[in-house]
Every structure is written in C-alpha cells, then in structure tokens.
Amino acid sequence: MTSSGRRALAPALFIASGTTQYTGAAFAVVLFSVMAPTTVAWWRVTIAALVLLAWRRPWREHLTLREVGASALFGVVMSGMNIAFYEAVARLDLGVAVSLEFLGPVVVAVFFGRGWLSKLAGLVAFAGVLLISGFGIDRTSSAGVSGFLWAMLAGGLWAGYILIGRRIARARSGLTSLSIATATGSLVYFPVVSGDFVSAFESTQTFLTVVGVAFLSTVIPYSIEQVIMSWIDAPTFALLNALLPATSLVVGAVVLRQFPAWPAVVGLVFVSVAVWMASRPPEHRQKRTPNIKNT
C-alpha cells in the first residue's frame, strides 16, 4: 500500500480501534463492583500478554538488549496508563475521562509537530478537549478531584506511549515488541494487585468478562495501533487520536447511558475540525514540512 493510501486508511482504523477499546472500557466499569479498577487493568494486560506471547514468540527473534529494554519500558508506561485510566473511569463518566486523558496526545502534537498547521490543529483539539471535559466534573467531590488527577496522569503516560511506541514499532515488528511490553507490565504491577487478582475467578461470567475486556481493550486496538504507528509520524498519530473522545462519548451513551451536555457536543465539533486539519493530503503538508516522508 502506498503512503497516501495508508494515510487515508488511518482514520478508519482509528475508529475501529477506538470503538473496540471503549466498548471494553464500558464492560470494565461493570467489573468495578467485583474488583478494584487497578486489578481489572492488570488482568487486561496479563491476558493480552499471554495471547501475544503465544502468537509472536519473541524469544525466537534475535533481539538486542536495547530493543528488549525499550519494549519493557513501553510496557511499564502502557500498563501504568491503563491503570490510571481505569481509576479515572471509576470516578468520572467515560467520555470525560477520555477527553482529559487526551491532553497528553495534544501536548505531543503541539510541541513536536512541524509547521503551522500542526500547531493550529493541536490548539483547536485542545480547545475541544477543554469544552468536553469542563462540564462533566464535580469539583466539590473527592471522587471528581481524584478522577481528574488520575485522568491527567493517564494523559501524561499516553504521551509517553505515543513517543516510545512509535520508535519501537519502526525498529522491528510492533506486535513482537507489544508482547514483551505487556508481559513486562504484568510482572511489574503484579505486587499492586497480588491481594485481589483472584477475584477474577469469582464466577465463570466474571472471568469471561475479564477476558472480553482484555481482547476488546488491549489485544485488538493496540495491535491495530502498532500497525498505524509504523505508517505515520508521532504528531499525526497524536492528532488522529482526536477521534477517540467522540468515540468514547458515543460508547458511553449507548452502553452506560452517560449523555454529554451541549458544550461537550461543541467540543466534539472542535475535535473533528482538528482531525480534518491533521489528515490533510500529504502534498499540502510536505510543501511546508519536506522532512515528513516517513509514512
């Protein structure tokens, strides 16, 4: 597939990735009554690790110590991001938590984008996120404040996920690196959940829901993202993630019956405009940024 074809396909793949990811998050909310959000996030990463290790078998590849270390770091960041996000979702509406988390990718786009269009698109997306998130948090409650802080932490880790993930995706098979990353994340964060992880076996339905969350929220969307990361640059990847707040709001409304206020709808329009600006055909952008030829 040509670079222009890949660029055109990227938004559609993001919609598919986001829909599965936040459907999984909606099911995870149901599990919070059985186990802690951190435990749900750990099981999500652990099951994904088992699937990816069996599929990719990274020990058969001639990986350097540096490549293994980079993948391991990616796993610590990615798993921490998932834990912080679930802690935020346990306290905030899904769409609000995702919108706050999206501040991380916006920062990546603003500070690492080349040319005025990337900067402007980042600012438009930032304004949209502020509108979406500004009307969905109860700042008088401890849950609202802590949810806000967890979401901001998730956003910072998401920025690291984008920058580290694209580097390892372009170095060799992104899925092989992802298998190492998920395994590392599972091992590193196990002490945090060691007293609660057995709650996943409370019933067959609970365990099957945990498995479903892992596939919907990690195996499928992260595999898609690893492919896309090898196609496009980090700022473009960050801005295409602007599709995710809209997707999460739709999933939250359909599955969890969480409906946004009208200012959030205005924010979605801002985000959509930013995505359109970031997805302009390459020939229009390369005139201003001739070094962006790695898609």
PDB file of C-alpha atoms in Angstrom:
ATOM      1  CA  MET A   1       0.000   0.000   0.000  1.00  0.00           C
ATOM      2  CA  THR A   2       1.261   3.473  -0.880  1.00  0.00           C
ATOM      3  CA  SER A   3       1.947   6.107   1.781  1.00  0.00           C
ATOM      4  CA  SER A   4      -1.083   8.150   0.622  1.00  0.00           C
ATOM      5  CA  GLY A   5      -3.274   5.050   0.890  1.00  0.00           C
ATOM      6  CA  ARG A   6      -2.038   4.373   4.392  1.00  0.00           C
ATOM      7  CA  ARG A   7      -2.696   7.953   5.426  1.00  0.00           C
ATOM      8  CA  ALA A   8      -6.235   7.743   4.049  1.00  0.00           C
ATOM      9  CA  LEU A   9      -6.887   4.442   5.841  1.00  0.00           C
ATOM     10  CA  ALA A  10      -5.549   5.575   9.229  1.00  0.00           C
ATOM     11  CA  PRO A  11      -8.702   7.452  10.410  1.00  0.00           C
ATOM     12  CA  ALA A  12     -10.949   4.466   9.630  1.00  0.00           C
ATOM     13  CA  LEU A  13      -8.627   2.152  11.548  1.00  0.00           C
ATOM     14  CA  PHE A  14      -8.676   4.564  14.489  1.00  0.00           C
ATOM     15  CA  ILE A  15     -12.472   4.463  14.575  1.00  0.00           C
ATOM     16  CA  ALA A  16     -12.416   0.653  14.642  1.00  0.00           C
ATOM     17  CA  SER A  17      -9.704   0.667  17.301  1.00  0.00           C
ATOM     18  CA  GLY A  18     -11.466   3.247  19.448  1.00  0.00           C
ATOM     19  CA  THR A  19     -14.847   1.520  19.237  1.00  0.00           C
ATOM     20  CA  THR A  20     -13.470  -1.809  20.452  1.00  0.00           C
ATOM     21  CA  GLN A  21     -11.276  -0.142  23.087  1.00  0.00           C
ATOM     22  CA  TYR A  22     -14.049   1.852  24.729  1.00  0.00           C
ATOM     23  CA  THR A  23     -16.593  -0.928  24.446  1.00  0.00           C
ATOM     24  CA  GLY A  24     -14.100  -2.902  26.505  1.00  0.00           C
ATOM     25  CA  ALA A  25     -13.823   0.016  28.937  1.00  0.00           C
ATOM     26  CA  ALA A  26     -17.604   0.079  29.317  1.00  0.00           C
ATOM     27  CA  PHE A  27     -17.581  -3.618  30.237  1.00  0.00           C
ATOM     28  CA  ALA A  28     -14.716  -2.915  32.645  1.00  0.00           C
ATOM     29  CA  VAL A  29     -16.941  -0.453  34.523  1.00  0.00           C
ATOM     30  CA  VAL A  30     -19.278  -3.373  35.261  1.00  0.00           C
ATOM     31  CA  LEU A  31     -16.364  -5.286  36.798  1.00  0.00           C
ATOM     32  CA  PHE A  32     -15.544  -2.480  39.229  1.00  0.00           C
ATOM     33  CA  SER A  33     -18.248  -3.782  41.553  1.00  0.00           C
ATOM     34  CA  VAL A  34     -16.337  -7.080  41.826  1.00  0.00           C
ATOM     35  CA  MET A  35     -12.697  -5.980  41.848  1.00  0.00           C
ATOM     36  CA  ALA A  36     -10.627  -2.806  42.030  1.00  0.00           C
ATOM     37  CA  PRO A  37     -10.075  -0.820  38.811  1.00  0.00           C
ATOM     38  CA  THR A  38      -6.328  -1.457  39.085  1.00  0.00           C
ATOM     39  CA  THR A  39      -6.964  -5.203  39.202  1.00  0.00           C
ATOM     40  CA  VAL A  40      -9.161  -5.048  36.107  1.00  0.00           C
ATOM     41  CA  ALA A  41      -6.421  -3.142  34.286  1.00  0.00           C
ATOM     42  CA  TRP A  42      -3.802  -5.696  35.388  1.00  0.00           C
ATOM     43  CA  TRP A  43      -5.880  -8.628  34.160  1.00  0.00           C
ATOM     44  CA  ARG A  44      -6.431  -6.810  30.873  1.00  0.00           C
ATOM     45  CA  VAL A  45      -2.678  -6.510  30.327  1.00  0.00           C
ATOM     46  CA  THR A  46      -1.901 -10.005  31.616  1.00  0.00           C
ATOM     47  CA  ILE A  47      -4.356 -11.807  29.348  1.00  0.00           C
ATOM     48  CA  ALA A  48      -3.137  -9.757  26.413  1.00  0.00           C
ATOM     49  CA  ALA A  49       0.432 -10.763  27.301  1.00  0.00           C
ATOM     50  CA  LEU A  50      -0.445 -14.465  27.286  1.00  0.00           C
ATOM     51  CA  VAL A  51      -2.128 -14.174  23.887  1.00  0.00           C
ATOM     52  CA  LEU A  52       0.637 -12.096  22.306  1.00  0.00           C
ATOM     53  CA  LEU A  53       3.477 -14.209  23.715  1.00  0.00           C
ATOM     54  CA  ALA A  54       1.891 -17.382  22.331  1.00  0.00           C
ATOM     55  CA  TRP A  55       1.341 -15.674  18.989  1.00  0.00           C
ATOM     56  CA  ARG A  56       4.593 -13.764  18.453  1.00  0.00           C
ATOM     57  CA  ARG A  57       7.073 -15.918  20.466  1.00  0.00           C
ATOM     58  CA  PRO A  58       9.603 -13.091  20.903  1.00  0.00           C
ATOM     59  CA  TRP A  59      12.266 -15.443  22.307  1.00  0.00           C
ATOM     60  CA  ARG A  60      12.727 -16.819  18.785  1.00  0.00           C
ATOM     61  CA  GLU A  61      13.806 -13.438  17.424  1.00  0.00           C
ATOM     62  CA  HIS A  62      17.314 -12.050  17.591  1.00  0.00           C
ATOM     63  CA  LEU A  63      16.504  -9.120  19.838  1.00  0.00           C
ATOM     64  CA  THR A  64      19.217  -6.897  21.207  1.00  0.00           C
ATOM     65  CA  LEU A  65      19.295  -5.940  24.869  1.00  0.00           C
ATOM     66  CA  ARG A  66      18.460  -2.378  23.871  1.00  0.00           C
ATOM     67  CA  GLU A  67      15.359  -3.493  21.946  1.00  0.00           C
ATOM     68  CA  VAL A  68      14.159  -5.608  24.868  1.00  0.00           C
ATOM     69  CA  GLY A  69      14.768  -2.713  27.256  1.00  0.00           C
ATOM     70  CA  ALA A  70      12.820  -0.280  25.064  1.00  0.00           C
ATOM     71  CA  SER A  71       9.907  -2.720  24.816  1.00  0.00           C
ATOM     72  CA  ALA A  72       9.985  -3.257  28.583  1.00  0.00           C
ATOM     73  CA  LEU A  73       9.890   0.499  29.227  1.00  0.00           C
ATOM     74  CA  PHE A  74       7.000   0.769  26.788  1.00  0.00           C
ATOM     75  CA  GLY A  75       5.174  -1.907  28.790  1.00  0.00           C
ATOM     76  CA  VAL A  76       5.636  -0.108  32.104  1.00  0.00           C
ATOM     77  CA  VAL A  77       4.311   3.135  30.603  1.00  0.00           C
ATOM     78  CA  MET A  78       1.425   1.437  28.784  1.00  0.00           C
ATOM     79  CA  SER A  79       0.299  -0.581  31.808  1.00  0.00           C
ATOM     80  CA  GLY A  80       0.551   2.458  34.074  1.00  0.00           C
ATOM     81  CA  MET A  81      -1.573   4.370  31.570  1.00  0.00           C
ATOM     82  CA  ASN A  82      -4.237   1.649  31.659  1.00  0.00           C
ATOM     83  CA  ILE A  83      -4.306   1.589  35.465  1.00  0.00           C
ATOM     84  CA  ALA A  84      -4.585   5.382  35.708  1.00  0.00           C
ATOM     85  CA  PHE A  85      -7.318   5.437  33.069  1.00  0.00           C
ATOM     86  CA  TYR A  86      -9.423   2.798  34.832  1.00  0.00           C
ATOM     87  CA  GLU A  87      -9.042   4.625  38.125  1.00  0.00           C
ATOM     88  CA  ALA A  88     -10.315   7.760  36.351  1.00  0.00           C
ATOM     89  CA  VAL A  89     -13.234   5.926  34.687  1.00  0.00           C
ATOM     90  CA  ALA A  90     -14.266   4.564  38.095  1.00  0.00           C
ATOM     91  CA  ARG A  91     -14.824   8.179  39.222  1.00  0.00           C
ATOM     92  CA  LEU A  92     -15.789  10.064  36.037  1.00  0.00           C
ATOM     93  CA  ASP A  93     -18.011   9.488  33.005  1.00  0.00           C
ATOM     94  CA  LEU A  94     -16.209   7.569  30.260  1.00  0.00           C
ATOM     95  CA  GLY A  95     -16.266  10.433  27.753  1.00  0.00           C
ATOM     96  CA  VAL A  96     -14.996  12.966  30.284  1.00  0.00           C
ATOM     97  CA  ALA A  97     -12.143  10.695  31.414  1.00  0.00           C
ATOM     98  CA  VAL A  98     -11.066  10.028  27.820  1.00  0.00           C
ATOM     99  CA  SER A  99     -11.210  13.733  26.959  1.00  0.00           C
ATOM    100  CA  LEU A 100      -8.954  14.665  29.876  1.00  0.00           C
ATOM    101  CA  GLU A 101      -6.584  11.838  29.037  1.00  0.00           C
ATOM    102  CA  PHE A 102      -6.381  13.185  25.504  1.00  0.00           C
ATOM    103  CA  LEU A 103      -4.474  16.233  26.748  1.00  0.00           C
ATOM    104  CA  GLY A 104      -1.339  14.051  26.569  1.00  0.00           C
ATOM    105  CA  PRO A 105      -1.509  13.424  22.817  1.00  0.00           C
ATOM    106  CA  VAL A 106      -2.421  17.079  22.248  1.00  0.00           C
ATOM    107  CA  VAL A 107       0.786  18.131  24.007  1.00  0.00           C
ATOM    108  CA  VAL A 108       2.745  15.782  21.752  1.00  0.00           C
ATOM    109  CA  ALA A 109       1.144  17.329  18.673  1.00  0.00           C
ATOM    110  CA  VAL A 110       1.720  20.907  19.788  1.00  0.00           C
ATOM    111  CA  PHE A 111       5.353  20.565  20.872  1.00  0.00           C
ATOM    112  CA  PHE A 112       6.629  18.067  18.308  1.00  0.00           C
ATOM    113  CA  GLY A 113       4.567  18.921  15.227  1.00  0.00           C
ATOM    114  CA  ARG A 114       6.241  20.604  12.270  1.00  0.00           C
ATOM    115  CA  GLY A 115       4.691  23.580  10.525  1.00  0.00           C
ATOM    116  CA  TRP A 116       1.942  25.962  11.493  1.00  0.00           C
ATOM    117  CA  LEU A 117      -0.887  23.569  10.564  1.00  0.00           C
ATOM    118  CA  SER A 118       0.112  21.008  13.193  1.00  0.00           C
ATOM    119  CA  LYS A 119       0.343  23.721  15.826  1.00  0.00           C
ATOM    120  CA  LEU A 120      -3.054  25.153  14.902  1.00  0.00           C
ATOM    121  CA  ALA A 121      -4.688  21.725  14.767  1.00  0.00           C
ATOM    122  CA  GLY A 122      -3.276  20.929  18.189  1.00  0.00           C
ATOM    123  CA  LEU A 123      -4.668  24.149  19.640  1.00  0.00           C
ATOM    124  CA  VAL A 124      -8.115  23.501  18.130  1.00  0.00           C
ATOM    125  CA  ALA A 125      -8.106  19.970  19.549  1.00  0.00           C
ATOM    126  CA  PHE A 126      -7.018  21.354  22.922  1.00  0.00           C
ATOM    127  CA  ALA A 127      -9.946  23.798  22.933  1.00  0.00           C
ATOM    128  CA  GLY A 128     -12.294  20.946  22.088  1.00  0.00           C
ATOM    129  CA  VAL A 129     -10.983  18.825  24.929  1.00  0.00           C
ATOM    130  CA  LEU A 130     -11.431  21.698  27.369  1.00  0.00           C
ATOM    131  CA  LEU A 131     -15.060  22.090  26.316  1.00  0.00           C
ATOM    132  CA  ILE A 132     -15.722  18.368  26.589  1.00  0.00           C
ATOM    133  CA  SER A 133     -14.119  17.993  29.985  1.00  0.00           C
ATOM    134  CA  GLY A 134     -15.051  21.314  31.557  1.00  0.00           C
ATOM    135  CA  PHE A 135     -18.707  20.484  32.036  1.00  0.00           C
ATOM    136  CA  GLY A 136     -18.542  16.927  33.326  1.00  0.00           C
ATOM    137  CA  ILE A 137     -16.620  17.060  36.609  1.00  0.00           C
ATOM    138  CA  ASP A 138     -17.987  17.723  40.081  1.00  0.00           C
ATOM    139  CA  ARG A 139     -15.094  19.663  41.583  1.00  0.00           C
ATOM    140  CA  THR A 140     -16.771  19.730  45.002  1.00  0.00           C
ATOM    141  CA  SER A 141     -16.455  15.954  45.478  1.00  0.00           C
ATOM    142  CA  SER A 142     -13.320  13.996  46.301  1.00  0.00           C
ATOM    143  CA  ALA A 143     -14.192  11.473  43.588  1.00  0.00           C
ATOM    144  CA  GLY A 144     -14.330  14.220  40.970  1.00  0.00           C
ATOM    145  CA  VAL A 145     -10.988  15.703  42.016  1.00  0.00           C
ATOM    146  CA  SER A 146      -9.201  12.364  42.259  1.00  0.00           C
ATOM    147  CA  GLY A 147     -10.745  11.275  38.956  1.00  0.00           C
ATOM    148  CA  PHE A 148      -9.386  14.423  37.355  1.00  0.00           C
ATOM    149  CA  LEU A 149      -5.896  13.731  38.712  1.00  0.00           C
ATOM    150  CA  TRP A 150      -5.965  10.097  37.572  1.00  0.00           C
ATOM    151  CA  ALA A 151      -7.068  11.196  34.096  1.00  0.00           C
ATOM    152  CA  MET A 152      -4.268  13.764  33.883  1.00  0.00           C
ATOM    153  CA  LEU A 153      -1.741  11.106  34.901  1.00  0.00           C
ATOM    154  CA  ALA A 154      -3.150   8.799  32.237  1.00  0.00           C
ATOM    155  CA  GLY A 155      -2.738  11.602  29.697  1.00  0.00           C
ATOM    156  CA  GLY A 156       0.900  12.128  30.583  1.00  0.00           C
ATOM    157  CA  LEU A 157       1.591   8.408  30.269  1.00  0.00           C
ATOM    158  CA  TRP A 158      -0.321   8.350  26.973  1.00  0.00           C
ATOM    159  CA  ALA A 159       2.088  10.952  25.596  1.00  0.00           C
ATOM    160  CA  GLY A 160       4.975   8.665  26.552  1.00  0.00           C
ATOM    161  CA  TYR A 161       3.150   5.717  24.992  1.00  0.00           C
ATOM    162  CA  ILE A 162       2.969   7.531  21.657  1.00  0.00           C
ATOM    163  CA  LEU A 163       6.611   8.598  21.573  1.00  0.00           C
ATOM    164  CA  ILE A 164       8.093   5.302  22.784  1.00  0.00           C
ATOM    165  CA  GLY A 165       5.611   3.136  20.889  1.00  0.00           C
ATOM    166  CA  ARG A 166       6.295   4.661  17.510  1.00  0.00           C
ATOM    167  CA  ARG A 167      10.050   4.237  17.966  1.00  0.00           C
ATOM    168  CA  ILE A 168       9.844   0.534  18.758  1.00  0.00           C
ATOM    169  CA  ALA A 169       7.173  -0.041  16.093  1.00  0.00           C
ATOM    170  CA  ARG A 170       9.503   1.269  13.401  1.00  0.00           C
ATOM    171  CA  ALA A 171      12.538  -0.612  14.743  1.00  0.00           C
ATOM    172  CA  ARG A 172      11.045  -4.088  14.188  1.00  0.00           C
ATOM    173  CA  SER A 173       7.658  -5.844  14.435  1.00  0.00           C
ATOM    174  CA  GLY A 174       5.477  -3.735  16.677  1.00  0.00           C
ATOM    175  CA  LEU A 175       3.457  -6.771  17.729  1.00  0.00           C
ATOM    176  CA  THR A 176       6.596  -8.572  18.888  1.00  0.00           C
ATOM    177  CA  SER A 177       7.533  -5.550  20.968  1.00  0.00           C
ATOM    178  CA  LEU A 178       3.979  -5.362  22.270  1.00  0.00           C
ATOM    179  CA  SER A 179       4.190  -8.962  23.506  1.00  0.00           C
ATOM    180  CA  ILE A 180       7.305  -8.096  25.530  1.00  0.00           C
ATOM    181  CA  ALA A 181       5.712  -4.878  26.735  1.00  0.00           C
ATOM    182  CA  THR A 182       2.531  -6.483  28.043  1.00  0.00           C
ATOM    183  CA  ALA A 183       4.490  -9.263  29.762  1.00  0.00           C
ATOM    184  CA  THR A 184       6.718  -6.688  31.463  1.00  0.00           C
ATOM    185  CA  GLY A 185       3.749  -4.607  32.566  1.00  0.00           C
ATOM    186  CA  SER A 186       2.070  -7.670  34.047  1.00  0.00           C
ATOM    187  CA  LEU A 187       5.152  -8.582  36.080  1.00  0.00           C
ATOM    188  CA  VAL A 188       5.972  -5.061  37.251  1.00  0.00           C
ATOM    189  CA  TYR A 189       2.470  -4.254  38.508  1.00  0.00           C
ATOM    190  CA  PHE A 190       1.640  -7.677  39.967  1.00  0.00           C
ATOM    191  CA  PRO A 191       2.659  -6.678  43.532  1.00  0.00           C
ATOM    192  CA  VAL A 192       0.000  -3.957  43.423  1.00  0.00           C
ATOM    193  CA  VAL A 193      -2.812  -6.456  42.751  1.00  0.00           C
ATOM    194  CA  SER A 194      -1.451  -9.580  44.458  1.00  0.00           C
ATOM    195  CA  GLY A 195      -4.135  -9.478  47.137  1.00  0.00           C
ATOM    196  CA  ASP A 196      -7.067  -9.007  44.767  1.00  0.00           C
ATOM    197  CA  PHE A 197      -6.341 -10.732  41.440  1.00  0.00           C
ATOM    198  CA  VAL A 198      -8.107 -13.988  42.431  1.00  0.00           C
ATOM    199  CA  SER A 199     -11.425 -12.109  42.413  1.00  0.00           C
ATOM    200  CA  ALA A 200     -11.480 -12.636  38.642  1.00  0.00           C
ATOM    201  CA  PHE A 201     -12.352 -16.278  39.346  1.00  0.00           C
ATOM    202  CA  GLU A 202     -15.387 -15.425  41.474  1.00  0.00           C
ATOM    203  CA  SER A 203     -17.650 -16.800  38.728  1.00  0.00           C
ATOM    204  CA  THR A 204     -17.450 -18.014  35.140  1.00  0.00           C
ATOM    205  CA  GLN A 205     -19.265 -14.889  33.964  1.00  0.00           C
ATOM    206  CA  THR A 206     -16.781 -12.635  35.753  1.00  0.00           C
ATOM    207  CA  PHE A 207     -13.788 -14.384  34.223  1.00  0.00           C
ATOM    208  CA  LEU A 208     -15.288 -14.345  30.719  1.00  0.00           C
ATOM    209  CA  THR A 209     -15.982 -10.618  31.106  1.00  0.00           C
ATOM    210  CA  VAL A 210     -12.360 -10.049  32.125  1.00  0.00           C
ATOM    211  CA  VAL A 211     -11.185 -11.962  29.045  1.00  0.00           C
ATOM    212  CA  GLY A 212     -13.546  -9.937  26.856  1.00  0.00           C
ATOM    213  CA  VAL A 213     -12.213  -6.674  28.281  1.00  0.00           C
ATOM    214  CA  ALA A 214      -8.640  -7.798  27.562  1.00  0.00           C
ATOM    215  CA  PHE A 215      -9.383  -8.574  23.914  1.00  0.00           C
ATOM    216  CA  LEU A 216     -11.575  -5.543  23.271  1.00  0.00           C
ATOM    217  CA  SER A 217      -9.389  -3.039  25.122  1.00  0.00           C
ATOM    218  CA  THR A 218      -5.853  -4.306  24.508  1.00  0.00           C
ATOM    219  CA  VAL A 219      -5.275  -7.152  22.047  1.00  0.00           C
ATOM    220  CA  ILE A 220      -7.364  -5.772  19.177  1.00  0.00           C
ATOM    221  CA  PRO A 221      -6.909  -1.962  19.436  1.00  0.00           C
ATOM    222  CA  TYR A 222      -3.236  -1.990  20.465  1.00  0.00           C
ATOM    223  CA  SER A 223      -2.388  -4.381  17.640  1.00  0.00           C
ATOM    224  CA  ILE A 224      -4.068  -2.001  15.208  1.00  0.00           C
ATOM    225  CA  GLU A 225      -2.217   0.953  16.720  1.00  0.00           C
ATOM    226  CA  GLN A 226       1.146  -0.772  16.371  1.00  0.00           C
ATOM    227  CA  VAL A 227       0.497  -1.099  12.634  1.00  0.00           C
ATOM    228  CA  ILE A 228      -0.556   2.544  12.319  1.00  0.00           C
ATOM    229  CA  MET A 229       2.449   3.761  14.346  1.00  0.00           C
ATOM    230  CA  SER A 230       4.747   2.309  11.679  1.00  0.00           C
ATOM    231  CA  TRP A 231       2.891   4.276   8.995  1.00  0.00           C
ATOM    232  CA  ILE A 232       2.731   7.832  10.337  1.00  0.00           C
ATOM    233  CA  ASP A 233       4.728  10.316  12.418  1.00  0.00           C
ATOM    234  CA  ALA A 234       4.106  10.858  16.139  1.00  0.00           C
ATOM    235  CA  PRO A 235       2.335  14.266  15.865  1.00  0.00           C
ATOM    236  CA  THR A 236      -0.087  12.913  13.238  1.00  0.00           C
ATOM    237  CA  PHE A 237      -0.744   9.858  15.387  1.00  0.00           C
ATOM    238  CA  ALA A 238      -1.455  12.112  18.356  1.00  0.00           C
ATOM    239  CA  LEU A 239      -3.888  14.257  16.405  1.00  0.00           C
ATOM    240  CA  LEU A 240      -5.698  11.285  14.870  1.00  0.00           C
ATOM    241  CA  ASN A 241      -6.345  10.196  18.434  1.00  0.00           C
ATOM    242  CA  ALA A 242      -8.755  13.146  18.468  1.00  0.00           C
ATOM    243  CA  LEU A 243     -11.263  10.645  17.108  1.00  0.00           C
ATOM    244  CA  LEU A 244     -11.245   8.811  20.417  1.00  0.00           C
ATOM    245  CA  PRO A 245     -13.097  11.342  22.635  1.00  0.00           C
ATOM    246  CA  ALA A 246     -16.010  11.312  20.194  1.00  0.00           C
ATOM    247  CA  THR A 247     -15.957   7.527  20.056  1.00  0.00           C
ATOM    248  CA  SER A 248     -15.879   7.227  23.852  1.00  0.00           C
ATOM    249  CA  LEU A 249     -18.817   9.597  24.244  1.00  0.00           C
ATOM    250  CA  VAL A 250     -20.889   7.531  21.800  1.00  0.00           C
ATOM    251  CA  VAL A 251     -19.978   4.265  23.543  1.00  0.00           C
ATOM    252  CA  GLY A 252     -20.687   5.814  26.955  1.00  0.00           C
ATOM    253  CA  ALA A 253     -24.116   6.975  25.801  1.00  0.00           C
ATOM    254  CA  VAL A 254     -25.082   3.660  24.197  1.00  0.00           C
ATOM    255  CA  VAL A 255     -23.646   1.209  26.725  1.00  0.00           C
ATOM    256  CA  LEU A 256     -23.558   3.153  30.009  1.00  0.00           C
ATOM    257  CA  ARG A 257     -26.342   5.692  29.346  1.00  0.00           C
ATOM    258  CA  GLN A 258     -23.981   8.605  30.003  1.00  0.00           C
ATOM    259  CA  PHE A 259     -25.135  11.593  27.928  1.00  0.00           C
ATOM    260  CA  PRO A 260     -22.949  14.693  27.356  1.00  0.00           C
ATOM    261  CA  ALA A 261     -24.089  18.268  27.875  1.00  0.00           C
ATOM    262  CA  TRP A 262     -24.316  20.563  24.870  1.00  0.00           C
ATOM    263  CA  PRO A 263     -20.905  22.213  25.479  1.00  0.00           C
ATOM    264  CA  ALA A 264     -19.359  18.750  25.075  1.00  0.00           C
ATOM    265  CA  VAL A 265     -21.036  18.438  21.676  1.00  0.00           C
ATOM    266  CA  VAL A 266     -19.453  21.755  20.656  1.00  0.00           C
ATOM    267  CA  GLY A 267     -16.132  20.346  21.842  1.00  0.00           C
ATOM    268  CA  LEU A 268     -16.612  17.329  19.601  1.00  0.00           C
ATOM    269  CA  VAL A 269     -17.018  19.643  16.621  1.00  0.00           C
ATOM    270  CA  PHE A 270     -13.721  21.323  17.519  1.00  0.00           C
ATOM    271  CA  VAL A 271     -12.031  17.946  17.787  1.00  0.00           C
ATOM    272  CA  SER A 272     -13.433  16.845  14.423  1.00  0.00           C
ATOM    273  CA  VAL A 273     -12.078  20.007  12.798  1.00  0.00           C
ATOM    274  CA  ALA A 274      -8.657  19.283  14.301  1.00  0.00           C
ATOM    275  CA  VAL A 275      -8.734  15.751  12.912  1.00  0.00           C
ATOM    276  CA  TRP A 276      -9.610  17.084   9.456  1.00  0.00           C
ATOM    277  CA  MET A 277      -6.717  19.537   9.608  1.00  0.00           C
ATOM    278  CA  ALA A 278      -4.304  16.809  10.708  1.00  0.00           C
ATOM    279  CA  SER A 279      -5.482  14.463   7.946  1.00  0.00           C
ATOM    280  CA  ARG A 280      -4.892  16.839   5.020  1.00  0.00           C
ATOM    281  CA  PRO A 281      -3.334  15.155   1.965  1.00  0.00           C
ATOM    282  CA  PRO A 282       0.453  14.825   2.248  1.00  0.00           C
ATOM    283  CA  GLU A 283       1.195  17.041  -0.745  1.00  0.00           C
ATOM    284  CA  HIS A 284      -0.328  20.054   1.004  1.00  0.00           C
ATOM    285  CA  ARG A 285       1.730  19.484   4.132  1.00  0.00           C
ATOM    286  CA  GLN A 286       5.017  18.456   2.515  1.00  0.00           C
ATOM    287  CA  LYS A 287       5.361  21.850   0.857  1.00  0.00           C
ATOM    288  CA  ARG A 288       5.759  23.295   4.332  1.00  0.00           C
ATOM    289  CA  THR A 289       7.354  20.270   6.024  1.00  0.00           C
ATOM    290  CA  PRO A 290       9.504  18.460   3.415  1.00  0.00           C
ATOM    291  CA  ASN A 291      11.113  16.230   6.062  1.00  0.00           C
ATOM    292  CA  ILE A 292       7.859  14.361   6.784  1.00  0.00           C
ATOM    293  CA  LYS A 293       8.402  11.493   4.343  1.00  0.00           C
ATOM    294  CA  ASN A 294       8.455   8.530   6.668  1.00  0.00           C
ATOM    295  CA  THR A 295       4.843   7.368   6.320  1.00  0.00           C
TER     296      THR A 295
END
